[in-house]
Amino acid sequence: MAMSHHLLLLLALLSVLVLPTSSAASASTLTQSSSSTISGDQTLASPGNAFQLGLFSASNHSKWFLGIWFTVSPDTVVWVANRDRPLNTSSGVLRVSDRGALVLADGATTNATVVWSSSSSSSSSDSPGAGAVAELRDTGNLVLTDAAGAVVWQSFEHPTNTFLPEMRVGKSLKTGAEWSLSSWRAADDPSPGDFRYVMAAPPGGAPELHVWRGARKTYRTGPWNGVRFSGIPEMTTFENMFQFQFTDTADEVSYMFRNRDGSPMSRVLLNESGVMQRMVWDNASAAWSNFWSGPRDQCDAYGRCGAFGVCNVVDAFVCACIRGFAPASEAQWYMRNTSGGCARSTALQCGDGDGFYLLRGVKLPDTHNTSVDAGATLEECGRRCLADCACTAYSAADIRGGGGCIQWFGDLMDTRYVDGGQDLYVRLAKSELDAAKRTRKFAAGITLVVAGFTLLLLSLAFLVWRKARRSKKVTIADDAAELMSGECPTYPPGVIRTATNGFCADNVIGRGGFGIVYKGQLPDGQQVAVKKLSSENTVQGLNEFINEVVLIAKLQHRNLVRLLGCCAHSSSERMLVYEYMSNKSLDAFIFDERRRASLSWKTRLDIILGIARGVLYLHQDSRLNIIHRDLKAANVLLDADMVAKISDFGIARLFTTTADRQETITKTIIGTYGYMAPEYAMDGTVSFMQDVYSFGVLLLEIVSGRKNHRSFNLIAYAWGLWEGGRSQDVLDAAIRGGCTGAELAQAAACVQVALLCVQECPSQRPPMADVIPMLSQQKAPVPRPRRPVVCTPVTGHPAAAALAVQAVREMVTCGSTELTITTLEGR
Ligand SMILES: *[C@@H]1O[C@H](CO)[C@@H](O)[C@H](O)[C@H]1NC(C)=O
Ligand SMILES: *[C@@H]1O[C@H](CO)[C@@H](O)[C@H](O)[C@H]1NC(C)=O
Ligand SMILES: *[C@@H]1O[C@H](CO)[C@@H](O)[C@H](O)[C@H]1NC(C)=O
Ligand SMILES: *[C@@H]1O[C@H](CO)[C@@H](O)[C@H](O)[C@H]1NC(C)=O
Ligand SMILES: *[C@@H]1O[C@H](CO)[C@@H](O)[C@H](O)[C@H]1NC(C)=O
Ligand SMILES: *[C@@H]1O[C@H](CO)[C@@H](O)[C@H](O)[C@H]1NC(C)=O
Ligand SMILES: *[C@@H]1O[C@H](CO)[C@@H](O)[C@H](O)[C@H]1NC(C)=O
């Protein structure tokens, strides 16, 4: 029943959009000559014939419109003139009037009704008069110029539902003109629908793009941060196809994109459901494919978690309150009505009684009540925010230099966690921050217990904890120093300062999880990488710092990056010193258009085996049985000989422990989206198999040179090819041609192993000890993988969601919860 209904609807939709397929036109311009008109099935073609302008019908030929469409795809109408006043028949005629306006009339006679004219939508009231010419350009822009060639009107300044390269969305602050999109009412009805895509430019604040449905905001991109929109970090991965440009001057606030040379045709559409869809033309199949769309998930729905809430898609409960806040209405909140948001637990003291909590990795909140100073430093920003009692948060305005200052006033709305998100400093009363520190210290202690450390460390942790309770004057650095003494050699701060030229900006080689990484040279000439923790970053940073020191100092393996020493002199100077890796990280190779080709299959296989050996060592060969938990291309470094070394042990084996919700949330999002095992993303189950899953994804990425992310499901892609007996095609096209038959077979074997590693059920994944013989083809036969779970949205699993609700209930009633930890299996 339902199916036939859908089928009918589809047929109806297909039949209503009937567009001219052939055309009699060749010209690209219209003049004022009486014979120069467009009517019937005539079209105007752009000089390179990329676009055509003409009449098309909708609603079963009952309505006619003047539009512009792609020549290769006549169904794809990108602009419509008479959206509000359709013609009843195909008798429309477009001409340039004597007064120099583009006019669409219901017939050729002089008394015919004019249904649309460029002069009615033109901001300048002067008519160009004689000599006006209309031209359809190859960008898809219909441009009307006067006799002197000056542009009088252009369709790009009156967008409909489609955003094309070179077109601007935004507003002119000089003329007041606004360039925004509005959706069609329905697939066969171009009249303006419910949704609009507009630039919000609060005076003095940070501009951002919004989608509105009537008077309700439904989606935000987040403010521009110098490189991309705060809420769309994946934009940086589109850089090789598109060039993005954001203008924020006294005259104009606008956003546009261009296609890079050689990129396929593209367009951005605000569709009838209010979704921004970026489509690219696939020449091979002669069809549009969806490249990206937003809102992407439920956390992109505006205000999903209310004021001072923070949304997290991989958490079963989705919404949490920012630290220092609690649900405004607990009853509503636990019934999953989170729109009421969160309220501050402890009132702000204003002035010195307040501090800042660092919320990391987020899409910055709604900027409607913000102020921006592009010239201020982040430190200055913090001082200003503290000095203004109305300021509730601040952040860097430009991530390139980490400078600039955005201050928020009033509620923090629509904050969410996002991979590659930004740091937001949220103002809290100092007493809340102290409470946070105590919880963290306790958690650090528990971590050590769970990790199964020696009795010595256990009692040390206890000492630290007791000491912290006894005396609040104890600084975090003292704790760290105590924990670390004996763990690794320490360097005097002066030596590190000299080695890095006084932490000179020129020496910065990266920004890691919790600080900046500098290149340096020790007095004996050895090159080192120095990771310096940011000083604001006391609480979470310390946890990861201790974790990393304690773990990595005990590990030594050719495929693990080596910690040479540390330096924890004062709370503002906590540093880790590593061996320097001259070839940086693996992601800089495999995801780079040019460098990728330089990575031969042999090198790739060596890297794969190196990573596998490193992980095996962590899992069973070292004394500690460690789960890394954040294996990804960015955490694999390459030395001068391209030997792979696993790095970043900041979150290895840190388990969720307490009933503190914030704790659960922040721990749950630990890890990286595309690499996260489903059982971990769903209910936080931690096991060695979690690393095996991440390794599988990484393996596919190294073989294919493609990144697994939201808009490209690498696992599904590899499965499709493997299932079709074409696993060799997974191999990166940049090197495939130069491979021997034996090498292609090796690559195909790697794909099969990778698919085994990403099985949904952890027990079906091979342990790391089996992976290496499989990869080197010493263990035959390799089992056949089952169809992997390629997509597990948390909400798509009612059972899981129900479980999660139950877990939350238990937490609320018992005040504690435990995670399934299946770590201590055979070694
Ligand atoms: C389209 O119009 C024709 C006649 O004008 C009519 O017979 C047909 O049923 C209509 N189709 C739809 C889907 O409305
Ligand atoms: C089309 O027909 C409707 C009603 O039949 C009428 O109100 C409208 O003015 C017509 N439009 C044009 C452009 O003639
Ligand atoms: C428009 O003018 C033509 C003659 O030029 C005439 O035949 C026609 O009836 C007129 N139509 C209207 C709607 O006045
Ligand atoms: C709008 O785009 C989304 C995402 O691509 C898609 O799921 C939805 O069906 C589209 N809506 C319409 C009306 O085409
Ligand atoms: C797209 O395909 C057509 C024919 O299939 C070909 O002529 C054209 O060169 C192709 N364009 C690109 C950019 O590959
Ligand atoms: C959700 O909670 C808000 C207050 O927090 C309330 O006004 C609203 O009616 C609730 N909605 C539903 C569907 O219960
Ligand atoms: C901005 O926030 C301040 C402080 O909460 C408030 O007084 C003011 O009304 C807000 N302005 C707007 C436009 O929301």
JSON list of N, CA, C and O in Angstrom, two decimals, residues 692-693 696 699-700 715-725 727 730 747-761 763-766 774 781-790:
[
{"chain": "A", "resi": 692, "resn": "VAL", "atom": "N", "xyz": [41.54, -2.73, 17.13]},
{"chain": "A", "resi": 692, "resn": "VAL", "atom": "CA", "xyz": [41.55, -3.52, 15.89]},
{"chain": "A", "resi": 692, "resn": "VAL", "atom": "C", "xyz": [40.64, -2.86, 14.85]},
{"chain": "A", "resi": 692, "resn": "VAL", "atom": "O", "xyz": [40.98, -2.75, 13.67]},
{"chain": "A", "resi": 693, "resn": "TYR", "atom": "N", "xyz": [39.50, -2.38, 15.31]},
{"chain": "A", "resi": 693, "resn": "TYR", "atom": "CA", "xyz": [38.57, -1.69, 14.40]},
{"chain": "A", "resi": 693, "resn": "TYR", "atom": "C", "xyz": [39.23, -0.45, 13.80]},
{"chain": "A", "resi": 693, "resn": "TYR", "atom": "O", "xyz": [39.25, -0.28, 12.58]},
{"chain": "A", "resi": 696, "resn": "GLY", "atom": "N", "xyz": [41.66, -1.32, 11.26]},
{"chain": "A", "resi": 696, "resn": "GLY", "atom": "CA", "xyz": [41.03, -1.71, 9.99]},
{"chain": "A", "resi": 696, "resn": "GLY", "atom": "C", "xyz": [40.73, -0.49, 9.14]},
{"chain": "A", "resi": 696, "resn": "GLY", "atom": "O", "xyz": [40.99, -0.48, 7.92]},
{"chain": "A", "resi": 699, "resn": "LEU", "atom": "N", "xyz": [43.93, 0.97, 7.88]},
{"chain": "A", "resi": 699, "resn": "LEU", "atom": "CA", "xyz": [44.46, 0.11, 6.83]},
{"chain": "A", "resi": 699, "resn": "LEU", "atom": "C", "xyz": [43.79, 0.46, 5.48]},
{"chain": "A", "resi": 699, "resn": "LEU", "atom": "O", "xyz": [44.47, 0.62, 4.46]},
{"chain": "A", "resi": 700, "resn": "LEU", "atom": "N", "xyz": [42.46, 0.60, 5.49]},
{"chain": "A", "resi": 700, "resn": "LEU", "atom": "CA", "xyz": [41.76, 0.96, 4.26]},
{"chain": "A", "resi": 700, "resn": "LEU", "atom": "C", "xyz": [42.21, 2.33, 3.77]},
{"chain": "A", "resi": 700, "resn": "LEU", "atom": "O", "xyz": [42.37, 2.55, 2.57]},
{"chain": "A", "resi": 715, "resn": "ILE", "atom": "N", "xyz": [34.35, 2.34, 4.34]},
{"chain": "A", "resi": 715, "resn": "ILE", "atom": "CA", "xyz": [34.11, 0.92, 4.60]},
{"chain": "A", "resi": 715, "resn": "ILE", "atom": "C", "xyz": [33.10, 0.36, 3.60]},
{"chain": "A", "resi": 715, "resn": "ILE", "atom": "O", "xyz": [33.31, -0.69, 2.99]},
{"chain": "A", "resi": 716, "resn": "ALA", "atom": "N", "xyz": [32.01, 1.13, 3.40]},
{"chain": "A", "resi": 716, "resn": "ALA", "atom": "CA", "xyz": [30.99, 0.68, 2.44]},
{"chain": "A", "resi": 716, "resn": "ALA", "atom": "C", "xyz": [31.58, 0.59, 1.04]},
{"chain": "A", "resi": 716, "resn": "ALA", "atom": "O", "xyz": [31.30, -0.33, 0.27]},
{"chain": "A", "resi": 717, "resn": "TYR", "atom": "N", "xyz": [32.42, 1.57, 0.73]},
{"chain": "A", "resi": 717, "resn": "TYR", "atom": "CA", "xyz": [33.06, 1.62, -0.59]},
{"chain": "A", "resi": 717, "resn": "TYR", "atom": "C", "xyz": [33.94, 0.38, -0.80]},
{"chain": "A", "resi": 717, "resn": "TYR", "atom": "O", "xyz": [33.84, -0.31, -1.82]},
{"chain": "A", "resi": 718, "resn": "ALA", "atom": "N", "xyz": [34.77, 0.07, 0.21]},
{"chain": "A", "resi": 718, "resn": "ALA", "atom": "CA", "xyz": [35.68, -1.07, 0.08]},
{"chain": "A", "resi": 718, "resn": "ALA", "atom": "C", "xyz": [34.89, -2.38, 0.04]},
{"chain": "A", "resi": 718, "resn": "ALA", "atom": "O", "xyz": [35.20, -3.29, -0.73]},
{"chain": "A", "resi": 719, "resn": "TRP", "atom": "N", "xyz": [33.83, -2.44, 0.87]},
{"chain": "A", "resi": 719, "resn": "TRP", "atom": "CA", "xyz": [33.02, -3.66, 0.89]},
{"chain": "A", "resi": 719, "resn": "TRP", "atom": "C", "xyz": [32.40, -3.89, -0.47]},
{"chain": "A", "resi": 719, "resn": "TRP", "atom": "O", "xyz": [32.41, -5.02, -0.99]},
{"chain": "A", "resi": 720, "resn": "GLY", "atom": "N", "xyz": [31.88, -2.81, -1.07]},
{"chain": "A", "resi": 720, "resn": "GLY", "atom": "CA", "xyz": [31.24, -2.93, -2.37]},
{"chain": "A", "resi": 720, "resn": "GLY", "atom": "C", "xyz": [32.20, -3.51, -3.40]},
{"chain": "A", "resi": 720, "resn": "GLY", "atom": "O", "xyz": [31.86, -4.43, -4.16]},
{"chain": "A", "resi": 721, "resn": "LEU", "atom": "N", "xyz": [33.43, -2.98, -3.41]},
{"chain": "A", "resi": 721, "resn": "LEU", "atom": "CA", "xyz": [34.40, -3.46, -4.40]},
{"chain": "A", "resi": 721, "resn": "LEU", "atom": "C", "xyz": [34.85, -4.89, -4.08]},
{"chain": "A", "resi": 721, "resn": "LEU", "atom": "O", "xyz": [34.98, -5.73, -4.98]},
{"chain": "A", "resi": 722, "resn": "TRP", "atom": "N", "xyz": [35.05, -5.17, -2.79]},
{"chain": "A", "resi": 722, "resn": "TRP", "atom": "CA", "xyz": [35.50, -6.51, -2.41]},
{"chain": "A", "resi": 722, "resn": "TRP", "atom": "C", "xyz": [34.45, -7.54, -2.78]},
{"chain": "A", "resi": 722, "resn": "TRP", "atom": "O", "xyz": [34.75, -8.58, -3.35]},
{"chain": "A", "resi": 723, "resn": "GLU", "atom": "N", "xyz": [33.19, -7.21, -2.47]},
{"chain": "A", "resi": 723, "resn": "GLU", "atom": "CA", "xyz": [32.10, -8.12, -2.74]},
{"chain": "A", "resi": 723, "resn": "GLU", "atom": "C", "xyz": [31.97, -8.40, -4.23]},
{"chain": "A", "resi": 723, "resn": "GLU", "atom": "O", "xyz": [31.62, -9.49, -4.67]},
{"chain": "A", "resi": 724, "resn": "GLY", "atom": "N", "xyz": [32.27, -7.34, -5.03]},
{"chain": "A", "resi": 724, "resn": "GLY", "atom": "CA", "xyz": [32.18, -7.50, -6.47]},
{"chain": "A", "resi": 724, "resn": "GLY", "atom": "C", "xyz": [33.43, -8.11, -7.07]},
{"chain": "A", "resi": 724, "resn": "GLY", "atom": "O", "xyz": [33.62, -8.07, -8.29]},
{"chain": "A", "resi": 725, "resn": "GLY", "atom": "N", "xyz": [34.34, -8.62, -6.19]},
{"chain": "A", "resi": 725, "resn": "GLY", "atom": "CA", "xyz": [35.56, -9.24, -6.68]},
{"chain": "A", "resi": 725, "resn": "GLY", "atom": "C", "xyz": [36.56, -8.25, -7.26]},
{"chain": "A", "resi": 725, "resn": "GLY", "atom": "O", "xyz": [37.42, -8.61, -8.05]},
{"chain": "A", "resi": 727, "resn": "SER", "atom": "N", "xyz": [38.61, -6.08, -5.32]},
{"chain": "A", "resi": 727, "resn": "SER", "atom": "CA", "xyz": [39.29, -5.40, -4.20]},
{"chain": "A", "resi": 727, "resn": "SER", "atom": "C", "xyz": [40.56, -4.67, -4.64]},
{"chain": "A", "resi": 727, "resn": "SER", "atom": "O", "xyz": [40.97, -3.71, -4.00]},
{"chain": "A", "resi": 730, "resn": "VAL", "atom": "N", "xyz": [40.37, -0.97, -4.84]},
{"chain": "A", "resi": 730, "resn": "VAL", "atom": "CA", "xyz": [40.41, -0.11, -3.65]},
{"chain": "A", "resi": 730, "resn": "VAL", "atom": "C", "xyz": [41.75, 0.62, -3.61]},
{"chain": "A", "resi": 730, "resn": "VAL", "atom": "O", "xyz": [41.86, 1.74, -3.12]},
{"chain": "A", "resi": 747, "resn": "ALA", "atom": "N", "xyz": [47.73, -6.04, -1.97]},
{"chain": "A", "resi": 747, "resn": "ALA", "atom": "CA", "xyz": [46.80, -4.97, -1.62]},
{"chain": "A", "resi": 747, "resn": "ALA", "atom": "C", "xyz": [45.40, -5.54, -1.43]},
{"chain": "A", "resi": 747, "resn": "ALA", "atom": "O", "xyz": [44.68, -5.19, -0.48]},
{"chain": "A", "resi": 748, "resn": "ALA", "atom": "N", "xyz": [45.02, -6.48, -2.32]},
{"chain": "A", "resi": 748, "resn": "ALA", "atom": "CA", "xyz": [43.69, -7.08, -2.21]},
{"chain": "A", "resi": 748, "resn": "ALA", "atom": "C", "xyz": [43.58, -7.85, -0.91]},
{"chain": "A", "resi": 748, "resn": "ALA", "atom": "O", "xyz": [42.55, -7.80, -0.23]},
{"chain": "A", "resi": 749, "resn": "ALA", "atom": "N", "xyz": [44.66, -8.53, -0.51]},
{"chain": "A", "resi": 749, "resn": "ALA", "atom": "CA", "xyz": [44.64, -9.28, 0.75]},
{"chain": "A", "resi": 749, "resn": "ALA", "atom": "C", "xyz": [44.47, -8.30, 1.93]},
{"chain": "A", "resi": 749, "resn": "ALA", "atom": "O", "xyz": [43.74, -8.59, 2.89]},
{"chain": "A", "resi": 750, "resn": "CYS", "atom": "N", "xyz": [45.15, -7.17, 1.84]},
{"chain": "A", "resi": 750, "resn": "CYS", "atom": "CA", "xyz": [45.03, -6.17, 2.91]},
{"chain": "A", "resi": 750, "resn": "CYS", "atom": "C", "xyz": [43.59, -5.69, 3.06]},
{"chain": "A", "resi": 750, "resn": "CYS", "atom": "O", "xyz": [43.11, -5.47, 4.16]},
{"chain": "A", "resi": 751, "resn": "VAL", "atom": "N", "xyz": [42.90, -5.53, 1.92]},
{"chain": "A", "resi": 751, "resn": "VAL", "atom": "CA", "xyz": [41.52, -5.06, 1.97]},
{"chain": "A", "resi": 751, "resn": "VAL", "atom": "C", "xyz": [40.65, -6.07, 2.72]},
{"chain": "A", "resi": 751, "resn": "VAL", "atom": "O", "xyz": [39.83, -5.72, 3.56]},
{"chain": "A", "resi": 752, "resn": "GLN", "atom": "N", "xyz": [40.91, -7.36, 2.43]},
{"chain": "A", "resi": 752, "resn": "GLN", "atom": "CA", "xyz": [40.10, -8.39, 3.10]},
{"chain": "A", "resi": 752, "resn": "GLN", "atom": "C", "xyz": [40.37, -8.40, 4.61]},
{"chain": "A", "resi": 752, "resn": "GLN", "atom": "O", "xyz": [39.44, -8.51, 5.42]},
{"chain": "A", "resi": 753, "resn": "VAL", "atom": "N", "xyz": [41.65, -8.26, 4.98]},
{"chain": "A", "resi": 753, "resn": "VAL", "atom": "CA", "xyz": [41.98, -8.21, 6.41]},
{"chain": "A", "resi": 753, "resn": "VAL", "atom": "C", "xyz": [41.32, -7.00, 7.05]},
{"chain": "A", "resi": 753, "resn": "VAL", "atom": "O", "xyz": [40.74, -7.08, 8.15]},
{"chain": "A", "resi": 754, "resn": "ALA", "atom": "N", "xyz": [41.38, -5.87, 6.33]},
{"chain": "A", "resi": 754, "resn": "ALA", "atom": "CA", "xyz": [40.77, -4.65, 6.88]},
{"chain": "A", "resi": 754, "resn": "ALA", "atom": "C", "xyz": [39.29, -4.84, 7.11]},
{"chain": "A", "resi": 754, "resn": "ALA", "atom": "O", "xyz": [38.76, -4.42, 8.14]},
{"chain": "A", "resi": 755, "resn": "LEU", "atom": "N", "xyz": [38.62, -5.49, 6.17]},
{"chain": "A", "resi": 755, "resn": "LEU", "atom": "CA", "xyz": [37.18, -5.71, 6.32]},
{"chain": "A", "resi": 755, "resn": "LEU", "atom": "C", "xyz": [36.89, -6.62, 7.51]},
{"chain": "A", "resi": 755, "resn": "LEU", "atom": "O", "xyz": [35.88, -6.46, 8.20]},
{"chain": "A", "resi": 756, "resn": "LEU", "atom": "N", "xyz": [37.79, -7.57, 7.78]},
{"chain": "A", "resi": 756, "resn": "LEU", "atom": "CA", "xyz": [37.62, -8.41, 8.97]},
{"chain": "A", "resi": 756, "resn": "LEU", "atom": "C", "xyz": [37.76, -7.58, 10.24]},
{"chain": "A", "resi": 756, "resn": "LEU", "atom": "O", "xyz": [37.03, -7.77, 11.21]},
{"chain": "A", "resi": 757, "resn": "CYS", "atom": "N", "xyz": [38.69, -6.64, 10.19]},
{"chain": "A", "resi": 757, "resn": "CYS", "atom": "CA", "xyz": [38.96, -5.81, 11.38]},
{"chain": "A", "resi": 757, "resn": "CYS", "atom": "C", "xyz": [37.78, -4.90, 11.70]},
{"chain": "A", "resi": 757, "resn": "CYS", "atom": "O", "xyz": [37.64, -4.46, 12.84]},
{"chain": "A", "resi": 758, "resn": "VAL", "atom": "N", "xyz": [36.97, -4.56, 10.71]},
{"chain": "A", "resi": 758, "resn": "VAL", "atom": "CA", "xyz": [35.87, -3.62, 10.97]},
{"chain": "A", "resi": 758, "resn": "VAL", "atom": "C", "xyz": [34.52, -4.34, 11.09]},
{"chain": "A", "resi": 758, "resn": "VAL", "atom": "O", "xyz": [33.47, -3.72, 10.91]},
{"chain": "A", "resi": 759, "resn": "GLN", "atom": "N", "xyz": [34.56, -5.64, 11.40]},
{"chain": "A", "resi": 759, "resn": "GLN", "atom": "CA", "xyz": [33.31, -6.36, 11.63]},
{"chain": "A", "resi": 759, "resn": "GLN", "atom": "C", "xyz": [32.54, -5.73, 12.78]},
{"chain": "A", "resi": 759, "resn": "GLN", "atom": "O", "xyz": [33.14, -5.23, 13.74]},
{"chain": "A", "resi": 760, "resn": "GLU", "atom": "N", "xyz": [31.24, -5.79, 12.68]},
{"chain": "A", "resi": 760, "resn": "GLU", "atom": "CA", "xyz": [30.42, -5.18, 13.74]},
{"chain": "A", "resi": 760, "resn": "GLU", "atom": "C", "xyz": [30.64, -5.86, 15.08]},
{"chain": "A", "resi": 760, "resn": "GLU", "atom": "O", "xyz": [30.81, -5.23, 16.10]},
{"chain": "A", "resi": 761, "resn": "CYS", "atom": "N", "xyz": [30.65, -7.18, 15.05]},
{"chain": "A", "resi": 761, "resn": "CYS", "atom": "CA", "xyz": [30.76, -7.93, 16.29]},
{"chain": "A", "resi": 761, "resn": "CYS", "atom": "C", "xyz": [32.24, -8.05, 16.67]},
{"chain": "A", "resi": 761, "resn": "CYS", "atom": "O", "xyz": [33.03, -8.61, 15.90]},
{"chain": "A", "resi": 763, "resn": "SER", "atom": "N", "xyz": [33.87, -9.97, 18.47]},
{"chain": "A", "resi": 763, "resn": "SER", "atom": "CA", "xyz": [34.45, -11.32, 18.50]},
{"chain": "A", "resi": 763, "resn": "SER", "atom": "C", "xyz": [34.76, -11.84, 17.11]},
{"chain": "A", "resi": 763, "resn": "SER", "atom": "O", "xyz": [35.48, -12.82, 16.96]},
{"chain": "A", "resi": 764, "resn": "GLN", "atom": "N", "xyz": [34.21, -11.19, 16.09]},
{"chain": "A", "resi": 764, "resn": "GLN", "atom": "CA", "xyz": [34.52, -11.62, 14.72]},
{"chain": "A", "resi": 764, "resn": "GLN", "atom": "C", "xyz": [35.75, -10.93, 14.17]},
{"chain": "A", "resi": 764, "resn": "GLN", "atom": "O", "xyz": [36.20, -11.24, 13.07]},
{"chain": "A", "resi": 765, "resn": "ARG", "atom": "N", "xyz": [36.27, -9.96, 14.92]},
{"chain": "A", "resi": 765, "resn": "ARG", "atom": "CA", "xyz": [37.51, -9.31, 14.45]},
{"chain": "A", "resi": 765, "resn": "ARG", "atom": "C", "xyz": [38.70, -10.15, 14.89]},
{"chain": "A", "resi": 765, "resn": "ARG", "atom": "O", "xyz": [38.67, -10.74, 15.98]},
{"chain": "A", "resi": 766, "resn": "PRO", "atom": "N", "xyz": [39.75, -10.21, 14.07]},
{"chain": "A", "resi": 766, "resn": "PRO", "atom": "CA", "xyz": [40.91, -11.00, 14.48]},
{"chain": "A", "resi": 766, "resn": "PRO", "atom": "C", "xyz": [41.70, -10.26, 15.56]},
{"chain": "A", "resi": 766, "resn": "PRO", "atom": "O", "xyz": [41.80, -9.04, 15.52]},
{"chain": "A", "resi": 774, "resn": "MET", "atom": "N", "xyz": [48.32, -12.62, 8.80]},
{"chain": "A", "resi": 774, "resn": "MET", "atom": "CA", "xyz": [47.38, -12.49, 7.67]},
{"chain": "A", "resi": 774, "resn": "MET", "atom": "C", "xyz": [47.89, -11.47, 6.67]},
{"chain": "A", "resi": 774, "resn": "MET", "atom": "O", "xyz": [47.82, -11.68, 5.47]},
{"chain": "A", "resi": 781, "resn": "PRO", "atom": "N", "xyz": [43.79, -20.04, 5.13]},
{"chain": "A", "resi": 781, "resn": "PRO", "atom": "CA", "xyz": [43.17, -18.94, 4.39]},
{"chain": "A", "resi": 781, "resn": "PRO", "atom": "C", "xyz": [42.66, -17.85, 5.35]},
{"chain": "A", "resi": 781, "resn": "PRO", "atom": "O", "xyz": [42.34, -18.15, 6.49]},
{"chain": "A", "resi": 782, "resn": "VAL", "atom": "N", "xyz": [42.59, -16.63, 4.84]},
{"chain": "A", "resi": 782, "resn": "VAL", "atom": "CA", "xyz": [42.01, -15.53, 5.61]},
{"chain": "A", "resi": 782, "resn": "VAL", "atom": "C", "xyz": [40.49, -15.70, 5.57]},
{"chain": "A", "resi": 782, "resn": "VAL", "atom": "O", "xyz": [39.93, -15.90, 4.50]},
{"chain": "A", "resi": 783, "resn": "PRO", "atom": "N", "xyz": [39.83, -15.67, 6.75]},
{"chain": "A", "resi": 783, "resn": "PRO", "atom": "CA", "xyz": [38.37, -15.86, 6.73]},
{"chain": "A", "resi": 783, "resn": "PRO", "atom": "C", "xyz": [37.67, -14.81, 5.88]},
{"chain": "A", "resi": 783, "resn": "PRO", "atom": "O", "xyz": [38.20, -13.71, 5.69]},
{"chain": "A", "resi": 784, "resn": "ARG", "atom": "N", "xyz": [36.48, -15.18, 5.41]},
{"chain": "A", "resi": 784, "resn": "ARG", "atom": "CA", "xyz": [35.69, -14.20, 4.64]},
{"chain": "A", "resi": 784, "resn": "ARG", "atom": "C", "xyz": [34.99, -13.24, 5.60]},
{"chain": "A", "resi": 784, "resn": "ARG", "atom": "O", "xyz": [34.35, -13.69, 6.54]},
{"chain": "A", "resi": 785, "resn": "PRO", "atom": "N", "xyz": [35.11, -11.96, 5.37]},
{"chain": "A", "resi": 785, "resn": "PRO", "atom": "CA", "xyz": [34.39, -11.01, 6.23]},
{"chain": "A", "resi": 785, "resn": "PRO", "atom": "C", "xyz": [32.90, -11.06, 5.95]},
{"chain": "A", "resi": 785, "resn": "PRO", "atom": "O", "xyz": [32.48, -11.40, 4.85]},
{"chain": "A", "resi": 786, "resn": "ARG", "atom": "N", "xyz": [32.07, -10.72, 6.95]},
{"chain": "A", "resi": 786, "resn": "ARG", "atom": "CA", "xyz": [30.64, -10.51, 6.70]},
{"chain": "A", "resi": 786, "resn": "ARG", "atom": "C", "xyz": [30.43, -9.04, 6.37]},
{"chain": "A", "resi": 786, "resn": "ARG", "atom": "O", "xyz": [31.28, -8.20, 6.65]},
{"chain": "A", "resi": 787, "resn": "ARG", "atom": "N", "xyz": [29.24, -8.77, 5.87]},
{"chain": "A", "resi": 787, "resn": "ARG", "atom": "CA", "xyz": [28.92, -7.37, 5.55]},
{"chain": "A", "resi": 787, "resn": "ARG", "atom": "C", "xyz": [29.11, -6.53, 6.81]},
{"chain": "A", "resi": 787, "resn": "ARG", "atom": "O", "xyz": [28.48, -6.78, 7.83]},
{"chain": "A", "resi": 788, "resn": "PRO", "atom": "N", "xyz": [30.03, -5.56, 6.77]},
{"chain": "A", "resi": 788, "resn": "PRO", "atom": "CA", "xyz": [30.26, -4.77, 7.99]},
{"chain": "A", "resi": 788, "resn": "PRO", "atom": "C", "xyz": [29.11, -3.80, 8.21]},
{"chain": "A", "resi": 788, "resn": "PRO", "atom": "O", "xyz": [28.39, -3.45, 7.28]},
{"chain": "A", "resi": 789, "resn": "VAL", "atom": "N", "xyz": [28.93, -3.37, 9.47]},
{"chain": "A", "resi": 789, "resn": "VAL", "atom": "CA", "xyz": [27.91, -2.39, 9.74]},
{"chain": "A", "resi": 789, "resn": "VAL", "atom": "C", "xyz": [28.50, -1.06, 9.26]},
{"chain": "A", "resi": 789, "resn": "VAL", "atom": "O", "xyz": [29.55, -0.64, 9.71]},
{"chain": "A", "resi": 790, "resn": "VAL", "atom": "N", "xyz": [27.89, -0.51, 8.25]},
{"chain": "A", "resi": 790, "resn": "VAL", "atom": "CA", "xyz": [28.54, 0.65, 7.65]},
{"chain": "A", "resi": 790, "resn": "VAL", "atom": "C", "xyz": [27.99, 1.94, 8.18]},
{"chain": "A", "resi": 790, "resn": "VAL", "atom": "O", "xyz": [28.51, 2.99, 7.92]}
]
